[in-house]
PDB file of C-alpha atoms in Angstrom:
ATOM      1  CA  MET A  21       7.689   3.403 -27.165  1.00 61.00           C
ATOM      2  CA  THR A  22       5.594   6.402 -28.160  1.00 68.00           C
ATOM      3  CA  VAL A  23       2.807   8.048 -26.202  1.00 66.00           C
ATOM      4  CA  THR A  24       0.213   6.390 -28.452  1.00 72.00           C
ATOM      5  CA  ASP A  25       1.744   2.971 -27.841  1.00 76.00           C
ATOM      6  CA  MET A  26       1.674   3.568 -24.080  1.00 70.00           C
ATOM      7  CA  GLN A  27      -1.969   4.663 -24.205  1.00 71.00           C
ATOM      8  CA  ASP A  28      -2.848   1.514 -26.190  1.00 76.00           C
ATOM      9  CA  PHE A  29      -0.951  -0.609 -23.668  1.00 76.00           C
ATOM     10  CA  ILE A  30      -2.825   0.996 -20.745  1.00 72.00           C
ATOM     11  CA  ALA A  31      -6.165   0.707 -22.584  1.00 75.00           C
ATOM     12  CA  ASN A  32      -5.683  -3.061 -22.864  1.00 81.00           C
ATOM     13  CA  PHE A  33      -5.293  -3.489 -19.094  1.00 78.00           C
ATOM     14  CA  VAL A  34      -7.487  -0.677 -17.731  1.00 74.00           C
ATOM     15  CA  PRO A  35     -10.160   0.255 -20.283  1.00 76.00           C
ATOM     16  CA  GLY A  36     -11.395   3.155 -18.108  1.00 75.00           C
ATOM     17  CA  LEU A  37      -8.066   4.916 -18.655  1.00 71.00           C
ATOM     18  CA  ALA A  38      -8.064   4.533 -22.434  1.00 71.00           C
ATOM     19  CA  GLY A  39      -8.632   8.246 -23.058  1.00 73.00           C
ATOM     20  CA  ALA A  40      -6.730   9.479 -20.015  1.00 72.00           C
ATOM     21  CA  SER A  41      -3.550  11.441 -20.226  1.00 74.00           C
ATOM     22  CA  GLY A  42      -1.445  13.670 -18.013  1.00 79.00           C
ATOM     23  CA  THR A  43      -3.000  14.066 -14.584  1.00 84.00           C
ATOM     24  CA  GLY A  44      -5.256  11.016 -14.822  1.00 78.00           C
ATOM     25  CA  LEU A  45      -2.387   8.706 -15.671  1.00 79.00           C
ATOM     26  CA  ALA A  46      -0.191  10.288 -12.989  1.00 83.00           C
ATOM     27  CA  ILE A  47      -2.840   9.658 -10.341  1.00 84.00           C
ATOM     28  CA  PHE A  48      -3.320   6.069 -11.516  1.00 82.00           C
ATOM     29  CA  TYR A  49       0.440   5.450 -11.510  1.00 83.00           C
ATOM     30  CA  SER A  50       0.781   6.952  -8.039  1.00 89.00           C
ATOM     31  CA  LEU A  51      -2.032   4.820  -6.621  1.00 88.00           C
ATOM     32  CA  VAL A  52      -0.599   1.623  -8.109  1.00 87.00           C
ATOM     33  CA  TYR A  53       3.008   2.380  -7.144  1.00 89.00           C
ATOM     34  CA  ASN A  54       2.307   3.553  -3.600  1.00 91.00           C
ATOM     35  CA  GLY A  55      -0.381   0.949  -2.984  1.00 90.00           C
ATOM     36  CA  SER A  56       1.947  -1.864  -3.992  1.00 91.00           C
ATOM     37  CA  TYR A  57       4.117  -1.322  -0.939  1.00 91.00           C
ATOM     38  CA  MET A  58       1.992   0.745   1.454  1.00 94.00           C
ATOM     39  CA  ILE A  59      -0.901  -1.716   1.755  1.00 93.00           C
ATOM     40  CA  PRO A  60       1.364  -4.630   2.812  1.00 94.00           C
ATOM     41  CA  GLU A  61       3.282  -2.241   5.113  1.00 96.00           C
ATOM     42  CA  ILE A  62       0.071  -1.119   6.840  1.00 96.00           C
ATOM     43  CA  VAL A  63      -1.086  -4.719   7.306  1.00 97.00           C
ATOM     44  CA  LEU A  64       2.308  -5.778   8.695  1.00 97.00           C
ATOM     45  CA  THR A  65       2.419  -2.802  11.078  1.00 97.00           C
ATOM     46  CA  CYS A  66      -1.080  -3.567  12.360  1.00 97.00           C
ATOM     47  CA  VAL A  67      -0.213  -7.230  12.965  1.00 97.00           C
ATOM     48  CA  VAL A  68       3.043  -6.397  14.779  1.00 94.00           C
ATOM     49  CA  GLY A  69       1.319  -3.682  16.820  1.00 92.00           C
ATOM     50  CA  PHE A  70      -1.467  -6.065  17.790  1.00 93.00           C
ATOM     51  CA  LEU A  71       1.008  -8.750  18.841  1.00 91.00           C
ATOM     52  CA  LEU A  72       3.028  -6.253  20.876  1.00 90.00           C
ATOM     53  CA  MET A  73      -0.086  -5.087  22.681  1.00 88.00           C
ATOM     54  CA  GLN A  74      -1.158  -8.652  23.412  1.00 88.00           C
ATOM     55  CA  PHE A  75       2.151  -9.830  24.855  1.00 86.00           C
ATOM     56  CA  ALA A  76       4.206  -6.827  25.963  1.00 84.00           C
ATOM     57  CA  GLY A  77       1.169  -4.747  26.919  1.00 76.00           C
ATOM     58  CA  LYS A  78       0.028  -7.292  29.501  1.00 75.00           C
ATOM     59  CA  GLN A  79       3.472  -7.380  31.100  1.00 78.00           C
ATOM     60  CA  ILE A  80       3.655  -3.587  31.248  1.00 75.00           C
ATOM     61  CA  LEU A  81       0.211  -3.288  32.835  1.00 75.00           C
ATOM     62  CA  GLU A  82       0.867  -6.112  35.339  1.00 76.00           C
ATOM     63  CA  LYS A  83       4.227  -4.690  36.431  1.00 71.00           C
ATOM     64  CA  ASP A  84       4.265  -3.575  40.048  1.00 66.00           C
ATOM     65  CA  PRO A  85       4.926   0.195  40.174  1.00 65.00           C
ATOM     66  CA  GLY A  86       6.660  -0.318  43.481  1.00 58.00           C
TER      67      GLY A  86
END
């Protein structure tokens, strides 16, 4: 696959990147690649953190320091 073929392929899916090359494509690739696993990871971490605070946090705060 040549560079021209890749640019045509990208232009079909993201018309705004039709004339992009080099840095623009690298930024787009980085956003897509990192976003594909970081967004679900952030959501999962927030849910687990919330659940820990709801259940374990109450027990820690209610514990007698005695």
